[in-house]
PDB file of C-alpha atoms in Angstrom:
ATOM      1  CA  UNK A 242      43.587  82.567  63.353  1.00 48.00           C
ATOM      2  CA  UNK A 243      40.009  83.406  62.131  1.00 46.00           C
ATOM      3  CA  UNK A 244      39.205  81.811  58.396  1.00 48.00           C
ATOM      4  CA  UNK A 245      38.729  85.284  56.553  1.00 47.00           C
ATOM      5  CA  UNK A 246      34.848  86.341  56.226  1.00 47.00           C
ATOM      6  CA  UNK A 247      33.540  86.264  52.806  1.00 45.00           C
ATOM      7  CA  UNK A 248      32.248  90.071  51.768  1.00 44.00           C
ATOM      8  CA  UNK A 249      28.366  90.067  52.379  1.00 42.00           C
ATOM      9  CA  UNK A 250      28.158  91.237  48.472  1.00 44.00           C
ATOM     10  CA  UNK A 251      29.737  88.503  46.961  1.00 48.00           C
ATOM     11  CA  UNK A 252      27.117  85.706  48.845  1.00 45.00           C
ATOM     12  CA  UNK A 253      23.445  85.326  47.676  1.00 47.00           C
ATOM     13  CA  UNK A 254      20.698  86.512  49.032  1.00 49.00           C
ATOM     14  CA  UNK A 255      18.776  84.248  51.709  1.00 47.00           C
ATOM     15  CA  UNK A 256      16.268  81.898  50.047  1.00 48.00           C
ATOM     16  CA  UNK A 257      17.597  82.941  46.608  1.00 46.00           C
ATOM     17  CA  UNK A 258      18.630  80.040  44.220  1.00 45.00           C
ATOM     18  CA  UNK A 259      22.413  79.836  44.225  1.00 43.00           C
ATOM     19  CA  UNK A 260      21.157  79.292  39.936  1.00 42.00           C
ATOM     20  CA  UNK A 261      20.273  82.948  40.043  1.00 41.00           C
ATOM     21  CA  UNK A 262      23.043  84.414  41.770  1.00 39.00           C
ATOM     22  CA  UNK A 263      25.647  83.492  38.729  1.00 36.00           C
ATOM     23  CA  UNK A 264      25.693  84.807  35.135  1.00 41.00           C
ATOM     24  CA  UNK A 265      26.871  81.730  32.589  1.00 41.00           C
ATOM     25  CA  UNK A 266      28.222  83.132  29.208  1.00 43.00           C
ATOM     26  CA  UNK A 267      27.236  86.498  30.329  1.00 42.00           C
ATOM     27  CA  UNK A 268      23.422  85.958  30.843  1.00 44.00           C
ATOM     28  CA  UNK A 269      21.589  85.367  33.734  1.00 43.00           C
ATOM     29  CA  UNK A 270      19.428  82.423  34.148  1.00 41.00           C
ATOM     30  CA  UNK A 271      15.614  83.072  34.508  1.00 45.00           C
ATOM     31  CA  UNK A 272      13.312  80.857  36.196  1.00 43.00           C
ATOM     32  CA  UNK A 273      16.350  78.445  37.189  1.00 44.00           C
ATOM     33  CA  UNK A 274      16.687  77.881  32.916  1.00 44.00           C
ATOM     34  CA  UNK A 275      19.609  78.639  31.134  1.00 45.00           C
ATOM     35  CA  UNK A 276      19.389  80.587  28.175  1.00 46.00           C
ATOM     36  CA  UNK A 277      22.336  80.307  25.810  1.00 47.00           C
ATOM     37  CA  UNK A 278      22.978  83.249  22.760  1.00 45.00           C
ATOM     38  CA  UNK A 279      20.265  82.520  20.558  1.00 46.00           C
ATOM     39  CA  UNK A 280      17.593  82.375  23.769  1.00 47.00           C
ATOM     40  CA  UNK A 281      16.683  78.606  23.389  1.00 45.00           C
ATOM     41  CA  UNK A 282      16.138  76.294  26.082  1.00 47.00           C
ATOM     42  CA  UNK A 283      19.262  74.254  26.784  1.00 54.00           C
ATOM     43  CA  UNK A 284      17.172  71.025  27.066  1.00 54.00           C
ATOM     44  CA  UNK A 285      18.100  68.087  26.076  1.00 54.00           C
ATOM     45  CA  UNK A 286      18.439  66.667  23.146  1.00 58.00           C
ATOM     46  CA  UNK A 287      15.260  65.062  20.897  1.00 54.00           C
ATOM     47  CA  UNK A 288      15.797  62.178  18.799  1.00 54.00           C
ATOM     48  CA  UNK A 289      13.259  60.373  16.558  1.00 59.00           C
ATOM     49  CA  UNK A 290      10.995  58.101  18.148  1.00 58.00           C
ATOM     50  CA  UNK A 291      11.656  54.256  18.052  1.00 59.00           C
ATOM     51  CA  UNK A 292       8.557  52.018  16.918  1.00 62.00           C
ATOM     52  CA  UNK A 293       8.185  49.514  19.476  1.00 61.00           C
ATOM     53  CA  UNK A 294       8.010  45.877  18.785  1.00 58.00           C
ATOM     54  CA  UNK A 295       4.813  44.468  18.962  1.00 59.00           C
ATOM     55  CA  UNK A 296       4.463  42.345  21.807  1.00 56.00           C
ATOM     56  CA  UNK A 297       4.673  38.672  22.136  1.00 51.00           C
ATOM     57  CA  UNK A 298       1.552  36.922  22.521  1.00 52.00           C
ATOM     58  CA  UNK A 299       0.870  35.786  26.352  1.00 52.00           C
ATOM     59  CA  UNK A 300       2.065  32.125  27.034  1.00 55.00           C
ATOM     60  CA  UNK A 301      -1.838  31.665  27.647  1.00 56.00           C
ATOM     61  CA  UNK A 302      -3.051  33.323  24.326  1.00 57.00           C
ATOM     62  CA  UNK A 303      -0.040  30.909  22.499  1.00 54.00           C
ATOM     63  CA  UNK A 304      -1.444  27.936  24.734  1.00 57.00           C
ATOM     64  CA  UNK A 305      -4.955  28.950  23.505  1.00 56.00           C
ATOM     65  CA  UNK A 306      -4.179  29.271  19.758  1.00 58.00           C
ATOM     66  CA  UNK A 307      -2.176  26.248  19.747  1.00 56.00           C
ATOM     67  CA  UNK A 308      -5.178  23.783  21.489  1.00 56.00           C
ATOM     68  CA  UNK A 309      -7.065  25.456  18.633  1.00 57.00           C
ATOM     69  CA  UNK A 310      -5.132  23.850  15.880  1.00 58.00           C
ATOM     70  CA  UNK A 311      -4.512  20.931  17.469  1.00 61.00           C
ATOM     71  CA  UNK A 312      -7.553  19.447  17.481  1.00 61.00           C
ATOM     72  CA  UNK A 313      -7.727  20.432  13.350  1.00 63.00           C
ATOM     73  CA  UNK A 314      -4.114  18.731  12.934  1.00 65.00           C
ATOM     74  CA  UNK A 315      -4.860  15.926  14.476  1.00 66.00           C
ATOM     75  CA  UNK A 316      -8.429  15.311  11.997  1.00 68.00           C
ATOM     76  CA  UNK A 317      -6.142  15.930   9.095  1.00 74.00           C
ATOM     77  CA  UNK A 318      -3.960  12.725  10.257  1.00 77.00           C
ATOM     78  CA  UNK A 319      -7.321  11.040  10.929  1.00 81.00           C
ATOM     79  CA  UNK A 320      -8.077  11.449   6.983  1.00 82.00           C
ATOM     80  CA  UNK A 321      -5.129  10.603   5.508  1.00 83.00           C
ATOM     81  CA  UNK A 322      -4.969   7.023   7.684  1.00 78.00           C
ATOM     82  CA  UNK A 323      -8.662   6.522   6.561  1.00 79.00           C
ATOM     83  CA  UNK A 324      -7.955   7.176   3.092  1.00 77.00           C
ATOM     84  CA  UNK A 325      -4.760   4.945   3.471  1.00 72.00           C
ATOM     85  CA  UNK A 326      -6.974   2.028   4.843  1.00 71.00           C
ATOM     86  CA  UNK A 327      -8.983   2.629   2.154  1.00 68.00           C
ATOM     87  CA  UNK A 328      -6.876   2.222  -0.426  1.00 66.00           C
ATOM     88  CA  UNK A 329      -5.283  -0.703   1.266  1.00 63.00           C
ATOM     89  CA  UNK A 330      -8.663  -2.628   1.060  1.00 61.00           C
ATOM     90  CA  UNK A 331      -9.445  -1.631  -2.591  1.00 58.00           C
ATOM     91  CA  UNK A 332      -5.719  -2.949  -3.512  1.00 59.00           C
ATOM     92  CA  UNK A 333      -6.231  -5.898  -1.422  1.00 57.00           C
ATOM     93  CA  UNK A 334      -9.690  -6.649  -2.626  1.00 56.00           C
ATOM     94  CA  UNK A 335      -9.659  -5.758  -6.495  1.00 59.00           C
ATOM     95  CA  UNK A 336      -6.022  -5.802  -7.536  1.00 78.00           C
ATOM     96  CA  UNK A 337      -4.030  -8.305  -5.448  1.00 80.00           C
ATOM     97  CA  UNK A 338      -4.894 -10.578  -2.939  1.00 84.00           C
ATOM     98  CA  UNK A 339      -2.596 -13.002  -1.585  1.00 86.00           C
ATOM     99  CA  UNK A 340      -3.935 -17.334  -0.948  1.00 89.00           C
ATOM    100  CA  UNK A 341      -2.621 -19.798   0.682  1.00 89.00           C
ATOM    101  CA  UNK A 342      -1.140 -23.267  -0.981  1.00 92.00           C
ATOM    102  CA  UNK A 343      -3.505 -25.799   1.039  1.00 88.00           C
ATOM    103  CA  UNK A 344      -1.689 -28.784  -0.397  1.00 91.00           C
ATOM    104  CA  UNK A 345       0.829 -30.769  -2.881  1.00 94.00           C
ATOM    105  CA  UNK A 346      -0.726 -30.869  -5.951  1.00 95.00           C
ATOM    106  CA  UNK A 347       1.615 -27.977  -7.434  1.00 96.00           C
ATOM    107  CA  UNK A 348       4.650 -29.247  -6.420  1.00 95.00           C
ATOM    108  CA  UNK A 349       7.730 -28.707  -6.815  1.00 92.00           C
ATOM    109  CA  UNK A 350       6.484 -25.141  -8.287  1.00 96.00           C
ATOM    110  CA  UNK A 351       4.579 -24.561  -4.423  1.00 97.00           C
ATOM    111  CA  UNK A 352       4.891 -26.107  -1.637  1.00 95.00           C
ATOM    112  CA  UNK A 353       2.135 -26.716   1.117  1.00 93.00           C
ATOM    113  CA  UNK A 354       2.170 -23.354   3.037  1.00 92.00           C
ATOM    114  CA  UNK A 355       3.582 -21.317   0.612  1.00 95.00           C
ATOM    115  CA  UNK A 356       1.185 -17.720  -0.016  1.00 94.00           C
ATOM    116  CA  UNK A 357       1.185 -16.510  -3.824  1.00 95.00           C
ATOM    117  CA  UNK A 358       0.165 -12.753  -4.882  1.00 93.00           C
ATOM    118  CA  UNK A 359      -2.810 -13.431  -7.464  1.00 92.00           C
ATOM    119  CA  UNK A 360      -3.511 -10.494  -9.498  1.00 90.00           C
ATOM    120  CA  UNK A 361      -7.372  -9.812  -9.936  1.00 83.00           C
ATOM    121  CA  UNK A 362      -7.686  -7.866 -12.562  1.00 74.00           C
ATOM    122  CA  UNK A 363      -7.114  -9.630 -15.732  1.00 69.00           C
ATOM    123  CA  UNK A 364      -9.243 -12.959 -14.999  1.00 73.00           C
ATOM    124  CA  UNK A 365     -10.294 -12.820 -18.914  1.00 76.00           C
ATOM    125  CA  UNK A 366      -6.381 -12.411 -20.363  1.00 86.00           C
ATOM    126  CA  UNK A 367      -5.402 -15.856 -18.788  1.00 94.00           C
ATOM    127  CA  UNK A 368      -3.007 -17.885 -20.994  1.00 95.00           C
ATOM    128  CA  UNK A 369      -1.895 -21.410 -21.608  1.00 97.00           C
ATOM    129  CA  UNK A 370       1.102 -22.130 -18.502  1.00 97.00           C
ATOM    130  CA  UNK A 371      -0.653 -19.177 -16.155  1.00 97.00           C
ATOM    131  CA  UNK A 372      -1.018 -20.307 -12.758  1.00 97.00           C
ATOM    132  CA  UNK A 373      -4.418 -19.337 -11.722  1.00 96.00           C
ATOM    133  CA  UNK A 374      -6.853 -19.449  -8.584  1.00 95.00           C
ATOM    134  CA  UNK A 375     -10.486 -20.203  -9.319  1.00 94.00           C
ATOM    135  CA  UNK A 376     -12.898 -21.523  -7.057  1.00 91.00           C
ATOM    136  CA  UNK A 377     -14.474 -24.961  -7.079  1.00 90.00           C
ATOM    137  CA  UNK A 378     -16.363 -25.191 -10.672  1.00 86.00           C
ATOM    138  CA  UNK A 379     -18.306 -28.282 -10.390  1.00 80.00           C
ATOM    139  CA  UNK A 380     -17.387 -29.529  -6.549  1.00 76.00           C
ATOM    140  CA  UNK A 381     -14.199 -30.772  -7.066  1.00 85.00           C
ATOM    141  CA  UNK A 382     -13.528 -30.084  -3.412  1.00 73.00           C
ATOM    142  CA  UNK A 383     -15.232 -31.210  -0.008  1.00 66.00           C
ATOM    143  CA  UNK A 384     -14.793 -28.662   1.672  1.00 56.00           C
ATOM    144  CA  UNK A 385     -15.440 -28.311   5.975  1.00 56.00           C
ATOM    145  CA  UNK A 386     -15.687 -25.063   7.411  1.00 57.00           C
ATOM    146  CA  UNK A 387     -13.466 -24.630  10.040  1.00 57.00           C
ATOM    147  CA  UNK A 388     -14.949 -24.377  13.606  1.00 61.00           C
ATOM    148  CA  UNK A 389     -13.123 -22.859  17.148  1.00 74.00           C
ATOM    149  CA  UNK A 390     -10.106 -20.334  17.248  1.00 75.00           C
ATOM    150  CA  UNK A 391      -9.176 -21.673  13.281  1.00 64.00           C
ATOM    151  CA  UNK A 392     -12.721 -20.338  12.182  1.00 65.00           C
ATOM    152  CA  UNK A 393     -12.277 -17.277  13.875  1.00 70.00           C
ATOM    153  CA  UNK A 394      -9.146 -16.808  12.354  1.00 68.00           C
ATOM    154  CA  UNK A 395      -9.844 -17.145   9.323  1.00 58.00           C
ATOM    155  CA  UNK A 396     -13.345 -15.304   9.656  1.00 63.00           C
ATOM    156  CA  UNK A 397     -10.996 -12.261  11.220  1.00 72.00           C
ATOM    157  CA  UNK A 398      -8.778 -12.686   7.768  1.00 63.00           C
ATOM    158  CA  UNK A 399     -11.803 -12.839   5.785  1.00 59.00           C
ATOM    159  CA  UNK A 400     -13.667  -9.449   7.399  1.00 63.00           C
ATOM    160  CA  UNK A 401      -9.989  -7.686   7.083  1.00 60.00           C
ATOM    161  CA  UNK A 402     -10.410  -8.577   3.311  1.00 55.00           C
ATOM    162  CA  UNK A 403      -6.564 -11.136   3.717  1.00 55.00           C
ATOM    163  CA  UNK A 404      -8.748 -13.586   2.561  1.00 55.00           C
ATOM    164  CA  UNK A 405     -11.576 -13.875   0.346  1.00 54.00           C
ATOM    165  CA  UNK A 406     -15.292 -14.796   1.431  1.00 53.00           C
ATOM    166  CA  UNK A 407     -15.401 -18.380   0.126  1.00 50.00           C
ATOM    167  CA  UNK A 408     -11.704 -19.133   0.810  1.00 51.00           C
ATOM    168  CA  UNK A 409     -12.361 -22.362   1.305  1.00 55.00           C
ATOM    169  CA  UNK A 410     -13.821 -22.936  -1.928  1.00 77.00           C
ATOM    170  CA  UNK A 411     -10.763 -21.868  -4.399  1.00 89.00           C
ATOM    171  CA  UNK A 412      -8.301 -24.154  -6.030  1.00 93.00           C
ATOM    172  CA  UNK A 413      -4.813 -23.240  -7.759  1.00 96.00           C
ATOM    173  CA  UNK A 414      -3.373 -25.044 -11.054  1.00 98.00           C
ATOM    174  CA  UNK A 415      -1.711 -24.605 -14.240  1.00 98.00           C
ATOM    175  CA  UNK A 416      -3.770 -23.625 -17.641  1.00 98.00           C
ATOM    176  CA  UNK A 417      -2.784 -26.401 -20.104  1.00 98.00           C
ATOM    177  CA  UNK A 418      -5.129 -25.222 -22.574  1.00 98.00           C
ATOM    178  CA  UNK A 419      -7.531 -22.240 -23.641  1.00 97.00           C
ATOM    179  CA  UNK A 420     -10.630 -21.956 -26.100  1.00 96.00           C
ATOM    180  CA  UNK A 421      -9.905 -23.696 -28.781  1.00 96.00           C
ATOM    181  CA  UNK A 422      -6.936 -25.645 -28.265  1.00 97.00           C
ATOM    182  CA  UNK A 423      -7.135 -29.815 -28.891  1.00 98.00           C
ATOM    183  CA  UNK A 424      -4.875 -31.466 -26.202  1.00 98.00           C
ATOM    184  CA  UNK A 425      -3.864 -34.896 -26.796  1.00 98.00           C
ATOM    185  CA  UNK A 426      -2.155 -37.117 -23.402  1.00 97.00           C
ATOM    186  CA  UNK A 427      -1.440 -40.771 -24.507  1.00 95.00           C
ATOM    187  CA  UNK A 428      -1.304 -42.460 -21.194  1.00 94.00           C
ATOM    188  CA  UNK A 429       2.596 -42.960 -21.526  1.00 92.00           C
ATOM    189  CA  UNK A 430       3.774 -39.353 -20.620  1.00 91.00           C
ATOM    190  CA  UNK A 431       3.654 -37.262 -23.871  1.00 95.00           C
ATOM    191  CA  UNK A 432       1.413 -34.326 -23.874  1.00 97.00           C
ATOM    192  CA  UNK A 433       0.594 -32.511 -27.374  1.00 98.00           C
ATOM    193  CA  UNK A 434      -1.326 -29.450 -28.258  1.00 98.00           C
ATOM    194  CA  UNK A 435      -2.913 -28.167 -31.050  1.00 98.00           C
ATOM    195  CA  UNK A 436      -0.129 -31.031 -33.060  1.00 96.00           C
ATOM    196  CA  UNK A 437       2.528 -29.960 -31.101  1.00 97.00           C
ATOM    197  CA  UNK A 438       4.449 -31.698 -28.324  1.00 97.00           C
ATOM    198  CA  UNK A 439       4.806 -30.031 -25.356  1.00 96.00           C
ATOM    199  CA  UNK A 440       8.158 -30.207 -22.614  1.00 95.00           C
ATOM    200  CA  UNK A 441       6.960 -28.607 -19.428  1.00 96.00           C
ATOM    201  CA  UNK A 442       9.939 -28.083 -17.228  1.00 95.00           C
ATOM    202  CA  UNK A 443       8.052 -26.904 -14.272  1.00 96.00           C
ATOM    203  CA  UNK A 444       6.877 -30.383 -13.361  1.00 96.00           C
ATOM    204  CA  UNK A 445       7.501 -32.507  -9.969  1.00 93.00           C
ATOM    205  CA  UNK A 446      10.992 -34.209 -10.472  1.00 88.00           C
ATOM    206  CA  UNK A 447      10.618 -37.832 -11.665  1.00 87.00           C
ATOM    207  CA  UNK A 448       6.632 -37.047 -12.852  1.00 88.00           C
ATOM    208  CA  UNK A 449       5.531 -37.086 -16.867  1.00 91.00           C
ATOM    209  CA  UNK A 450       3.064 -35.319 -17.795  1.00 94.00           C
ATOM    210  CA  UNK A 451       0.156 -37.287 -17.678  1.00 95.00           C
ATOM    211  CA  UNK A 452       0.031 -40.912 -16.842  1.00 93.00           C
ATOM    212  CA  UNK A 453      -4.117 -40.490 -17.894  1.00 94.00           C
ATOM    213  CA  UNK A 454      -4.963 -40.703 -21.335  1.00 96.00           C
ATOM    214  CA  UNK A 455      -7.537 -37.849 -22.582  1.00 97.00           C
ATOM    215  CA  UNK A 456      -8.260 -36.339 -25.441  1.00 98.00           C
ATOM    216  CA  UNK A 457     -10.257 -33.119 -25.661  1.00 98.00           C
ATOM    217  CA  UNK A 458     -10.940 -29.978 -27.167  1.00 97.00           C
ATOM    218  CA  UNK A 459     -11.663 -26.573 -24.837  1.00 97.00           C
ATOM    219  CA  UNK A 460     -14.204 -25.139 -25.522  1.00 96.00           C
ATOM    220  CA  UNK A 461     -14.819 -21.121 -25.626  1.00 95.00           C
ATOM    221  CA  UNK A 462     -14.532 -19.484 -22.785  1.00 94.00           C
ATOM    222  CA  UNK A 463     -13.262 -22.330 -20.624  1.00 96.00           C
ATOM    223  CA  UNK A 464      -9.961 -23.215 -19.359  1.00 97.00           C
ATOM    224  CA  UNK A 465      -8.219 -26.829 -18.992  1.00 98.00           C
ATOM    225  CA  UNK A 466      -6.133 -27.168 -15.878  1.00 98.00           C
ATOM    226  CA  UNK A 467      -3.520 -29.860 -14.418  1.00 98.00           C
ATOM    227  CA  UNK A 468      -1.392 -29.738 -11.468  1.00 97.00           C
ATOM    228  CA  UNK A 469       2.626 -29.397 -11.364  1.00 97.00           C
ATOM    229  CA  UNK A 470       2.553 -32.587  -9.708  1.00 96.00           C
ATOM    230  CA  UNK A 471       0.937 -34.426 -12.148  1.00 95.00           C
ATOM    231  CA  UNK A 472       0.586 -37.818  -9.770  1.00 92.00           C
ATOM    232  CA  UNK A 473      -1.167 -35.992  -6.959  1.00 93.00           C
ATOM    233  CA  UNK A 474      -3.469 -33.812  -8.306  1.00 94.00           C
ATOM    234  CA  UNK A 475      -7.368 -34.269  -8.701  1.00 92.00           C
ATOM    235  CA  UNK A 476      -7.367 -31.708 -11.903  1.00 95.00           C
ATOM    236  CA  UNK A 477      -9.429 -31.432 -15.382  1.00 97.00           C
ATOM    237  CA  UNK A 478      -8.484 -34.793 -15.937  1.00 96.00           C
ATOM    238  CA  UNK A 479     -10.349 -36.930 -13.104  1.00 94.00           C
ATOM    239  CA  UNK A 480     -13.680 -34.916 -14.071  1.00 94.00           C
ATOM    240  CA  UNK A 481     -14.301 -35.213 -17.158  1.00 94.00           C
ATOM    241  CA  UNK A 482     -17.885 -36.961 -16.384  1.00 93.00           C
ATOM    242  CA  UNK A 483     -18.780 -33.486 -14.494  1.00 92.00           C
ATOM    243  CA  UNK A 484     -21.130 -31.218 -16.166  1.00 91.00           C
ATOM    244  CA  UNK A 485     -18.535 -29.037 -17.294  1.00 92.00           C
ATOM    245  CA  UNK A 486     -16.613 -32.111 -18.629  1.00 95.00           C
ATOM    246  CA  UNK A 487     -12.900 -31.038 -16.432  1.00 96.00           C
ATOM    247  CA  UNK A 488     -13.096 -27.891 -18.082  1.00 97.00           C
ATOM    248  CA  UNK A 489     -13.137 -24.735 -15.809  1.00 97.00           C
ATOM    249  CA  UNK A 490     -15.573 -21.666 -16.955  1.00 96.00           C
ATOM    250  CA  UNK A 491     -13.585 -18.493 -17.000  1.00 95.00           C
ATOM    251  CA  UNK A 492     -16.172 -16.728 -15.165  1.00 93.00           C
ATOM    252  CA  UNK A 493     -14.875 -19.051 -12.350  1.00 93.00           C
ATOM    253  CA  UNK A 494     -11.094 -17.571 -12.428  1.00 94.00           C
ATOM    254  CA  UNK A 495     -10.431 -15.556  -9.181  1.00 91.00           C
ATOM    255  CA  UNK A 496      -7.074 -14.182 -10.357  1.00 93.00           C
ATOM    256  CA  UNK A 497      -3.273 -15.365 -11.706  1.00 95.00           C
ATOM    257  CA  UNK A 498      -0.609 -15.860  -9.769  1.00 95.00           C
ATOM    258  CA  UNK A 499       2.281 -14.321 -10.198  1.00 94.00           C
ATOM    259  CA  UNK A 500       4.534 -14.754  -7.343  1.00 96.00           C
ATOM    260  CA  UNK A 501       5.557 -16.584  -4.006  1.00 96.00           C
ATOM    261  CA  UNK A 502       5.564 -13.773  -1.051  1.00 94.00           C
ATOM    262  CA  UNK A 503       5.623 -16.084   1.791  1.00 92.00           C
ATOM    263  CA  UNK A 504       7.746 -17.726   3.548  1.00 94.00           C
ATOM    264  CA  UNK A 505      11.066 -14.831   2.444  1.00 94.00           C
ATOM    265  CA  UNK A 506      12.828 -17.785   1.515  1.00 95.00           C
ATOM    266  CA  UNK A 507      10.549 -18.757  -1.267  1.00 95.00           C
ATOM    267  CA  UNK A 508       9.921 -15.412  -2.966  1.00 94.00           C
ATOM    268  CA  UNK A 509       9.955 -16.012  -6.520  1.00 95.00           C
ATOM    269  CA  UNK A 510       8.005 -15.740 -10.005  1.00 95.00           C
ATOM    270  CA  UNK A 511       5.916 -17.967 -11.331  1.00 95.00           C
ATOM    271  CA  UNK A 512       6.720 -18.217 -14.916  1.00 92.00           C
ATOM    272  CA  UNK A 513       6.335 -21.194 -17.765  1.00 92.00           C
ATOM    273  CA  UNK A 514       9.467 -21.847 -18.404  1.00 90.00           C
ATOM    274  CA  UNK A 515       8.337 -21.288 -22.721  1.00 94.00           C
ATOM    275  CA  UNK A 516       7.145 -24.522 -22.074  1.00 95.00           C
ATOM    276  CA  UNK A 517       4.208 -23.433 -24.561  1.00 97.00           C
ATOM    277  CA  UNK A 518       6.012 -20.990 -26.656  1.00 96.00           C
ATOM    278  CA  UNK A 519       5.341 -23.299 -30.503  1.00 96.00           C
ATOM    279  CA  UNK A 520       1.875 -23.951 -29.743  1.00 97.00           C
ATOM    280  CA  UNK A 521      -0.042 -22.354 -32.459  1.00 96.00           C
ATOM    281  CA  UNK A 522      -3.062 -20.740 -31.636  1.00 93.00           C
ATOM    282  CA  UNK A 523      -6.706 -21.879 -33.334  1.00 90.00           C
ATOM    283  CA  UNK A 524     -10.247 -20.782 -33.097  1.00 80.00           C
ATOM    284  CA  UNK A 525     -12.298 -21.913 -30.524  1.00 72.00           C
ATOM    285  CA  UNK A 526     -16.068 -23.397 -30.729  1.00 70.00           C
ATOM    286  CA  UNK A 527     -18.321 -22.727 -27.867  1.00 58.00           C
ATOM    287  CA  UNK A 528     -19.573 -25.653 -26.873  1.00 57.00           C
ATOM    288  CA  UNK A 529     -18.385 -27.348 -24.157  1.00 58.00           C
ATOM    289  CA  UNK A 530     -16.889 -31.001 -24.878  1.00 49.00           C
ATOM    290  CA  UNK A 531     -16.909 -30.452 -28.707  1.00 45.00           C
ATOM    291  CA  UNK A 532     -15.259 -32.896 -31.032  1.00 46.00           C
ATOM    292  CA  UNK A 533     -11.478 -31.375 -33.045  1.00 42.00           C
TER     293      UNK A 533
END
């Protein structure tokens, strides 16, 4: 059978667009645009426009920005270790400074080897039974600088401020008596101040407290000093034909100690004990080696 022709009528045109050729909702497009009822364009539909994000910065411009403020973070660290340091050396230098215990003489209170924290600042508020560092008043010490890798040790110590300048030159004992005070040793191991007998419980086991007789008066300013370990230690007593007559000027004090740091196993206080708790105080005369 033949498929059934389609009537020419009912085809478009040639070269017509099939758009044109049919009516929608009983128009007929124009142009290839639909109209609907109200003769708007059916196009499609508007919405408000988004606001982009800005855009990331390029991994180069990030790179860029970040070498920039690395060089500036990195001076910031710079001054806060140099202001550290600093404050290190003004700590180490004018408020504590640590010495070394070069021999016996203080025993049992320190031992050979030990290091003690001396404060520096209060050299004119010493006290009778204050352990203090001063250095050599009237040369009380012979003292040989060190030569080879022990001098430039202790040069290294001394430039990093662990050490003071004329470390050689310091010693470390016990203030027995201040300005004023009229101390009394009879040879026989009884020690009096100011009229008052004094028990010092700090002292080397099996040692009294003087096996030298003296008596003397300190004068202003001055300090009279004796080693814990009364038998071993060349102290105020053994130079009292000095200039100074034994007695130490104040101007001489380096600092009190007030603590063992090193080794860990010997960290401890220094204290008294009270040991001078009932002796009265009196005024002192300035002269050095003056009568009671």
């Amino acid at each position: 059978m033949t498929a059934p022709q389609e009537d020419a009528a009912d085809l478009p045109e040639a070269g017509t667009p099939a758009s044109a050729a049919f009516e929608e909702d009983g128009q007929t497009a124009d142009s290839g645009e639909s109209m609907d009822a109200a003769g708007t364009s059916d196009l499609p539909p508007s919405f408000k426009p988004v606001r982009r994000p800005t855009p990331l910065a390029a991994p180069e411009r990030a790179d860029a920005e970040a070498a920039k403020s690395t060089p500036r973070r990195r001076g910031s660290n710079l001054l806060i270790v140099l202001a550290v340091l600093v404050v290190v050396a003004l700590i180490k230098t004018f408020v504590v400074q640590t010495f070394g215990i070069p021999s016996g003489s203080m025993e049992d209170t320190l031992r050979e080897g030990d290091r003690v924290a001396v404060t520096m600042y209060d050299t004119y508020d010493v006290d009778r039974g204050d352990v203090v560092v001063f250095t050599d008043p009237d040369n009380w010490l012979t003292v040989t600088e060190p030569t080879g890798l022990k001098g430039f040790v202790q040069d290294t110590l001394i430039f990093l401020h662990l050490l003071p300048e004329d470390s050689g030159h310091h010693l470390i004992k016990r203030v027995i008596g201040v300005g004023g005070d009229h101390i009394v040793a009879d040879g026989k191991g009884s020690l009096t101040i100011n009229g008052v007998e004094v028990d010092e419980p700090y002292l080397k086991s099996g040692r009294s407290a003087s096996d030298v007789a003296f008596d003397v008066t300190v004068p202003a300013g001055y300090l009279w000093v004796m080693g814990d370990n009364r038998a071993n230690s060349a102290d105020s007593r053994f130079h009292q034909d000095d200039a100074n007559g034994g007695f130490v000027p104040l101007d001489n004090v380096v600092g009190v100690a007030k603590a063992i740091v090193l080794p860990p196993s010997r960290w401890s206080s220094l204290s008294d004990g009270g040991a001078f708790d009932a002796v009265p105080d009196v005024t002192a005369d300035a002269t050095v080696g003056a009568d009671p």
